[in-house]
JSON list of C-alpha atoms in Angstrom, two decimals:
[
{"chain": "A", "resi": 20, "resn": "UNK", "atom": "CA", "xyz": [15.61, -10.08, -1.41]},
{"chain": "A", "resi": 21, "resn": "UNK", "atom": "CA", "xyz": [16.91, -13.64, -1.66]},
{"chain": "A", "resi": 22, "resn": "UNK", "atom": "CA", "xyz": [17.79, -16.44, 1.56]},
{"chain": "A", "resi": 23, "resn": "UNK", "atom": "CA", "xyz": [19.37, -19.37, 0.68]},
{"chain": "A", "resi": 24, "resn": "UNK", "atom": "CA", "xyz": [17.15, -23.00, 1.84]},
{"chain": "A", "resi": 25, "resn": "UNK", "atom": "CA", "xyz": [19.81, -25.99, 2.10]},
{"chain": "A", "resi": 26, "resn": "UNK", "atom": "CA", "xyz": [21.73, -25.17, -0.89]},
{"chain": "A", "resi": 27, "resn": "UNK", "atom": "CA", "xyz": [19.47, -23.96, -3.25]},
{"chain": "A", "resi": 28, "resn": "UNK", "atom": "CA", "xyz": [18.74, -19.16, -2.78]},
{"chain": "A", "resi": 29, "resn": "UNK", "atom": "CA", "xyz": [15.20, -18.34, -3.09]},
{"chain": "A", "resi": 30, "resn": "UNK", "atom": "CA", "xyz": [14.42, -15.18, -3.76]},
{"chain": "A", "resi": 31, "resn": "UNK", "atom": "CA", "xyz": [11.23, -13.94, -1.00]},
{"chain": "A", "resi": 32, "resn": "UNK", "atom": "CA", "xyz": [9.24, -11.61, -0.91]},
{"chain": "A", "resi": 33, "resn": "UNK", "atom": "CA", "xyz": [9.09, -8.31, 1.60]},
{"chain": "A", "resi": 34, "resn": "UNK", "atom": "CA", "xyz": [6.00, -7.66, 3.57]},
{"chain": "A", "resi": 35, "resn": "UNK", "atom": "CA", "xyz": [5.09, -4.23, 4.00]},
{"chain": "A", "resi": 36, "resn": "UNK", "atom": "CA", "xyz": [1.42, -3.46, 6.45]},
{"chain": "A", "resi": 37, "resn": "UNK", "atom": "CA", "xyz": [0.23, -0.09, 6.73]},
{"chain": "A", "resi": 38, "resn": "UNK", "atom": "CA", "xyz": [-2.74, 1.40, 8.69]},
{"chain": "A", "resi": 39, "resn": "UNK", "atom": "CA", "xyz": [-5.11, 5.13, 7.74]},
{"chain": "A", "resi": 40, "resn": "UNK", "atom": "CA", "xyz": [-8.32, 6.56, 9.04]},
{"chain": "A", "resi": 41, "resn": "UNK", "atom": "CA", "xyz": [-11.51, 6.21, 6.90]},
{"chain": "A", "resi": 42, "resn": "UNK", "atom": "CA", "xyz": [-13.81, 8.94, 7.51]},
{"chain": "A", "resi": 43, "resn": "UNK", "atom": "CA", "xyz": [-16.84, 7.15, 9.44]},
{"chain": "A", "resi": 44, "resn": "UNK", "atom": "CA", "xyz": [-18.84, 8.76, 6.77]},
{"chain": "A", "resi": 45, "resn": "UNK", "atom": "CA", "xyz": [-16.67, 8.63, 3.53]},
{"chain": "A", "resi": 46, "resn": "UNK", "atom": "CA", "xyz": [-16.33, 4.20, 4.02]},
{"chain": "A", "resi": 47, "resn": "UNK", "atom": "CA", "xyz": [-19.19, 2.94, 2.22]},
{"chain": "A", "resi": 48, "resn": "UNK", "atom": "CA", "xyz": [-18.24, 5.55, -0.48]},
{"chain": "A", "resi": 49, "resn": "UNK", "atom": "CA", "xyz": [-14.66, 3.96, -0.16]},
{"chain": "A", "resi": 50, "resn": "UNK", "atom": "CA", "xyz": [-15.69, 0.30, -0.71]},
{"chain": "A", "resi": 51, "resn": "UNK", "atom": "CA", "xyz": [-18.04, 1.08, -3.21]},
{"chain": "A", "resi": 52, "resn": "UNK", "atom": "CA", "xyz": [-14.58, 2.25, -5.56]},
{"chain": "A", "resi": 53, "resn": "UNK", "atom": "CA", "xyz": [-12.21, -0.23, -4.03]},
{"chain": "A", "resi": 54, "resn": "UNK", "atom": "CA", "xyz": [-14.58, -2.75, -6.46]},
{"chain": "A", "resi": 55, "resn": "UNK", "atom": "CA", "xyz": [-13.73, -1.83, -8.94]},
{"chain": "A", "resi": 56, "resn": "UNK", "atom": "CA", "xyz": [-9.87, -0.62, -8.91]},
{"chain": "A", "resi": 57, "resn": "UNK", "atom": "CA", "xyz": [-8.70, 0.40, -12.57]},
{"chain": "A", "resi": 58, "resn": "UNK", "atom": "CA", "xyz": [-6.85, -1.41, -14.05]},
{"chain": "A", "resi": 59, "resn": "UNK", "atom": "CA", "xyz": [-4.21, 1.41, -15.27]},
{"chain": "A", "resi": 60, "resn": "UNK", "atom": "CA", "xyz": [-3.80, 1.16, -11.16]},
{"chain": "A", "resi": 61, "resn": "UNK", "atom": "CA", "xyz": [-3.60, -2.75, -10.88]},
{"chain": "A", "resi": 62, "resn": "UNK", "atom": "CA", "xyz": [-0.63, -2.44, -13.86]},
{"chain": "A", "resi": 63, "resn": "UNK", "atom": "CA", "xyz": [0.89, -0.31, -12.01]},
{"chain": "A", "resi": 64, "resn": "UNK", "atom": "CA", "xyz": [1.01, -2.09, -8.82]},
{"chain": "A", "resi": 65, "resn": "UNK", "atom": "CA", "xyz": [2.70, -4.43, -10.61]},
{"chain": "A", "resi": 66, "resn": "UNK", "atom": "CA", "xyz": [5.34, -2.91, -12.63]},
{"chain": "A", "resi": 67, "resn": "UNK", "atom": "CA", "xyz": [6.65, -1.90, -9.51]},
{"chain": "A", "resi": 68, "resn": "UNK", "atom": "CA", "xyz": [7.09, -5.20, -7.85]},
{"chain": "A", "resi": 69, "resn": "UNK", "atom": "CA", "xyz": [3.73, -5.74, -5.89]},
{"chain": "A", "resi": 70, "resn": "UNK", "atom": "CA", "xyz": [1.85, -8.11, -5.25]},
{"chain": "A", "resi": 71, "resn": "UNK", "atom": "CA", "xyz": [-0.86, -9.53, -3.51]},
{"chain": "A", "resi": 72, "resn": "UNK", "atom": "CA", "xyz": [-2.25, -6.08, -2.60]},
{"chain": "A", "resi": 73, "resn": "UNK", "atom": "CA", "xyz": [-5.31, -5.61, 0.16]},
{"chain": "A", "resi": 74, "resn": "UNK", "atom": "CA", "xyz": [-6.83, -3.91, 2.37]},
{"chain": "A", "resi": 75, "resn": "UNK", "atom": "CA", "xyz": [-8.44, -4.96, 5.46]},
{"chain": "A", "resi": 76, "resn": "UNK", "atom": "CA", "xyz": [-11.31, -2.22, 7.12]},
{"chain": "A", "resi": 77, "resn": "UNK", "atom": "CA", "xyz": [-11.51, -2.34, 11.21]},
{"chain": "A", "resi": 78, "resn": "UNK", "atom": "CA", "xyz": [-14.45, -1.47, 12.51]},
{"chain": "A", "resi": 79, "resn": "UNK", "atom": "CA", "xyz": [-13.51, -0.90, 16.22]},
{"chain": "A", "resi": 80, "resn": "UNK", "atom": "CA", "xyz": [-10.84, 1.78, 15.33]},
{"chain": "A", "resi": 81, "resn": "UNK", "atom": "CA", "xyz": [-12.41, 3.06, 11.92]},
{"chain": "A", "resi": 82, "resn": "UNK", "atom": "CA", "xyz": [-9.00, 2.11, 9.94]},
{"chain": "A", "resi": 83, "resn": "UNK", "atom": "CA", "xyz": [-7.93, 0.31, 6.90]},
{"chain": "A", "resi": 84, "resn": "UNK", "atom": "CA", "xyz": [-5.06, -1.45, 6.92]},
{"chain": "A", "resi": 85, "resn": "UNK", "atom": "CA", "xyz": [-3.17, -2.94, 3.95]},
{"chain": "A", "resi": 86, "resn": "UNK", "atom": "CA", "xyz": [-0.64, -5.17, 3.65]},
{"chain": "A", "resi": 87, "resn": "UNK", "atom": "CA", "xyz": [0.70, -6.16, 0.34]},
{"chain": "A", "resi": 88, "resn": "UNK", "atom": "CA", "xyz": [4.59, -8.50, -0.64]},
{"chain": "A", "resi": 89, "resn": "UNK", "atom": "CA", "xyz": [6.96, -6.69, -2.36]},
{"chain": "A", "resi": 90, "resn": "UNK", "atom": "CA", "xyz": [9.04, -8.86, -4.49]},
{"chain": "A", "resi": 91, "resn": "UNK", "atom": "CA", "xyz": [11.13, -6.57, -6.13]},
{"chain": "A", "resi": 92, "resn": "UNK", "atom": "CA", "xyz": [14.50, -5.36, -5.23]},
{"chain": "A", "resi": 93, "resn": "UNK", "atom": "CA", "xyz": [14.81, -1.02, -4.97]},
{"chain": "A", "resi": 94, "resn": "UNK", "atom": "CA", "xyz": [11.56, -0.24, -2.65]},
{"chain": "A", "resi": 95, "resn": "UNK", "atom": "CA", "xyz": [12.48, 2.96, -2.74]},
{"chain": "A", "resi": 96, "resn": "UNK", "atom": "CA", "xyz": [12.33, 3.08, -6.13]},
{"chain": "A", "resi": 97, "resn": "UNK", "atom": "CA", "xyz": [9.46, 0.88, -7.89]},
{"chain": "A", "resi": 98, "resn": "UNK", "atom": "CA", "xyz": [7.32, 3.16, -4.40]},
{"chain": "A", "resi": 99, "resn": "UNK", "atom": "CA", "xyz": [8.60, 6.40, -6.44]},
{"chain": "A", "resi": 100, "resn": "UNK", "atom": "CA", "xyz": [7.40, 5.42, -10.06]},
{"chain": "A", "resi": 101, "resn": "UNK", "atom": "CA", "xyz": [4.00, 4.48, -8.27]},
{"chain": "A", "resi": 102, "resn": "UNK", "atom": "CA", "xyz": [4.00, 8.18, -6.98]},
{"chain": "A", "resi": 103, "resn": "UNK", "atom": "CA", "xyz": [5.25, 9.26, -10.27]},
{"chain": "A", "resi": 104, "resn": "UNK", "atom": "CA", "xyz": [2.25, 7.58, -12.35]},
{"chain": "A", "resi": 105, "resn": "UNK", "atom": "CA", "xyz": [-0.11, 9.65, -12.90]},
{"chain": "A", "resi": 106, "resn": "UNK", "atom": "CA", "xyz": [-3.44, 7.27, -12.77]},
{"chain": "A", "resi": 107, "resn": "UNK", "atom": "CA", "xyz": [-2.44, 5.96, -9.76]},
{"chain": "A", "resi": 108, "resn": "UNK", "atom": "CA", "xyz": [-2.45, 9.57, -8.18]},
{"chain": "A", "resi": 109, "resn": "UNK", "atom": "CA", "xyz": [-5.64, 10.60, -10.11]},
{"chain": "A", "resi": 110, "resn": "UNK", "atom": "CA", "xyz": [-6.92, 7.04, -7.99]},
{"chain": "A", "resi": 111, "resn": "UNK", "atom": "CA", "xyz": [-5.25, 8.85, -4.73]},
{"chain": "A", "resi": 112, "resn": "UNK", "atom": "CA", "xyz": [-6.54, 12.00, -6.27]},
{"chain": "A", "resi": 113, "resn": "UNK", "atom": "CA", "xyz": [-10.10, 10.10, -5.92]},
{"chain": "A", "resi": 114, "resn": "UNK", "atom": "CA", "xyz": [-9.55, 8.45, -2.76]},
{"chain": "A", "resi": 115, "resn": "UNK", "atom": "CA", "xyz": [-7.46, 10.88, -0.36]},
{"chain": "A", "resi": 116, "resn": "UNK", "atom": "CA", "xyz": [-10.73, 13.26, 0.32]},
{"chain": "A", "resi": 117, "resn": "UNK", "atom": "CA", "xyz": [-12.09, 9.39, 2.07]},
{"chain": "A", "resi": 118, "resn": "UNK", "atom": "CA", "xyz": [-9.09, 9.17, 4.27]},
{"chain": "A", "resi": 119, "resn": "UNK", "atom": "CA", "xyz": [-7.94, 10.94, 7.11]},
{"chain": "A", "resi": 120, "resn": "UNK", "atom": "CA", "xyz": [-3.73, 9.82, 8.22]},
{"chain": "A", "resi": 121, "resn": "UNK", "atom": "CA", "xyz": [-2.98, 9.02, 11.55]},
{"chain": "A", "resi": 122, "resn": "UNK", "atom": "CA", "xyz": [0.42, 12.06, 10.93]},
{"chain": "A", "resi": 123, "resn": "UNK", "atom": "CA", "xyz": [0.42, 14.04, 8.45]},
{"chain": "A", "resi": 124, "resn": "UNK", "atom": "CA", "xyz": [1.76, 17.70, 6.99]},
{"chain": "A", "resi": 125, "resn": "UNK", "atom": "CA", "xyz": [2.38, 20.02, 3.62]},
{"chain": "A", "resi": 126, "resn": "UNK", "atom": "CA", "xyz": [0.69, 18.39, -0.05]},
{"chain": "A", "resi": 127, "resn": "UNK", "atom": "CA", "xyz": [-1.29, 15.23, -0.58]},
{"chain": "A", "resi": 128, "resn": "UNK", "atom": "CA", "xyz": [0.39, 12.08, -2.42]},
{"chain": "A", "resi": 129, "resn": "UNK", "atom": "CA", "xyz": [-1.50, 13.08, -4.92]},
{"chain": "A", "resi": 130, "resn": "UNK", "atom": "CA", "xyz": [-0.22, 16.21, -5.55]},
{"chain": "A", "resi": 131, "resn": "UNK", "atom": "CA", "xyz": [3.19, 14.93, -4.76]},
{"chain": "A", "resi": 132, "resn": "UNK", "atom": "CA", "xyz": [3.15, 15.50, -2.01]},
{"chain": "A", "resi": 133, "resn": "UNK", "atom": "CA", "xyz": [5.56, 13.09, 0.71]},
{"chain": "A", "resi": 134, "resn": "UNK", "atom": "CA", "xyz": [4.53, 13.99, 4.07]},
{"chain": "A", "resi": 135, "resn": "UNK", "atom": "CA", "xyz": [6.81, 17.80, 4.82]},
{"chain": "A", "resi": 136, "resn": "UNK", "atom": "CA", "xyz": [7.92, 15.83, 8.55]},
{"chain": "A", "resi": 137, "resn": "UNK", "atom": "CA", "xyz": [9.56, 13.30, 10.34]},
{"chain": "A", "resi": 138, "resn": "UNK", "atom": "CA", "xyz": [7.03, 10.54, 10.27]},
{"chain": "A", "resi": 139, "resn": "UNK", "atom": "CA", "xyz": [5.07, 11.34, 7.75]},
{"chain": "A", "resi": 140, "resn": "UNK", "atom": "CA", "xyz": [3.08, 8.66, 6.05]},
{"chain": "A", "resi": 141, "resn": "UNK", "atom": "CA", "xyz": [-0.11, 9.09, 4.70]},
{"chain": "A", "resi": 142, "resn": "UNK", "atom": "CA", "xyz": [-0.25, 5.10, 5.39]},
{"chain": "A", "resi": 143, "resn": "UNK", "atom": "CA", "xyz": [1.76, 4.89, 8.41]},
{"chain": "A", "resi": 144, "resn": "UNK", "atom": "CA", "xyz": [4.16, 2.03, 8.89]},
{"chain": "A", "resi": 145, "resn": "UNK", "atom": "CA", "xyz": [3.77, -0.69, 11.16]},
{"chain": "A", "resi": 146, "resn": "UNK", "atom": "CA", "xyz": [6.26, -3.45, 12.82]},
{"chain": "A", "resi": 147, "resn": "UNK", "atom": "CA", "xyz": [6.05, -6.88, 11.78]},
{"chain": "A", "resi": 148, "resn": "UNK", "atom": "CA", "xyz": [5.79, -8.06, 15.07]},
{"chain": "A", "resi": 149, "resn": "UNK", "atom": "CA", "xyz": [6.07, -12.19, 14.06]},
{"chain": "A", "resi": 150, "resn": "UNK", "atom": "CA", "xyz": [5.61, -13.84, 10.95]},
{"chain": "A", "resi": 151, "resn": "UNK", "atom": "CA", "xyz": [5.68, -17.80, 10.54]},
{"chain": "A", "resi": 152, "resn": "UNK", "atom": "CA", "xyz": [8.95, -17.78, 8.76]},
{"chain": "A", "resi": 153, "resn": "UNK", "atom": "CA", "xyz": [7.34, -19.31, 5.66]},
{"chain": "A", "resi": 154, "resn": "UNK", "atom": "CA", "xyz": [6.76, -16.69, 2.50]},
{"chain": "A", "resi": 155, "resn": "UNK", "atom": "CA", "xyz": [3.51, -17.10, 0.71]},
{"chain": "A", "resi": 156, "resn": "UNK", "atom": "CA", "xyz": [5.93, -15.43, -2.55]},
{"chain": "A", "resi": 157, "resn": "UNK", "atom": "CA", "xyz": [8.55, -17.08, -3.55]},
{"chain": "A", "resi": 158, "resn": "UNK", "atom": "CA", "xyz": [10.34, -16.47, -7.22]},
{"chain": "A", "resi": 159, "resn": "UNK", "atom": "CA", "xyz": [13.86, -16.95, -8.46]}
]
């Protein structure tokens, strides 16, 4: 993605937010494993043009909110590459039993599932309501 500022072309990131429920009896384990994310999973995030990936816990609603900046040019292709990565799939397989998606049918993502119904998403996408116009991630 790029935009023009003054007479200069500057590439900016795509901001992506999503949400999923965490099972109350699995919260501590989810937090524990995320203190030591596998290096190969982090490498795949980087290769798939993901930066500034963060997960927040909402104790009032027992949900996990994720945020990332995407700096690539083909989001769909990069997400497919991530989903096909064996280490990422193993990570997901470990984490999926700790979560409950808002809407999902069919095999889990770690098993190659992409949801079988319209609107299915393991991490439900959130609509951006406001952004101040400044990109935290700028690149050429």
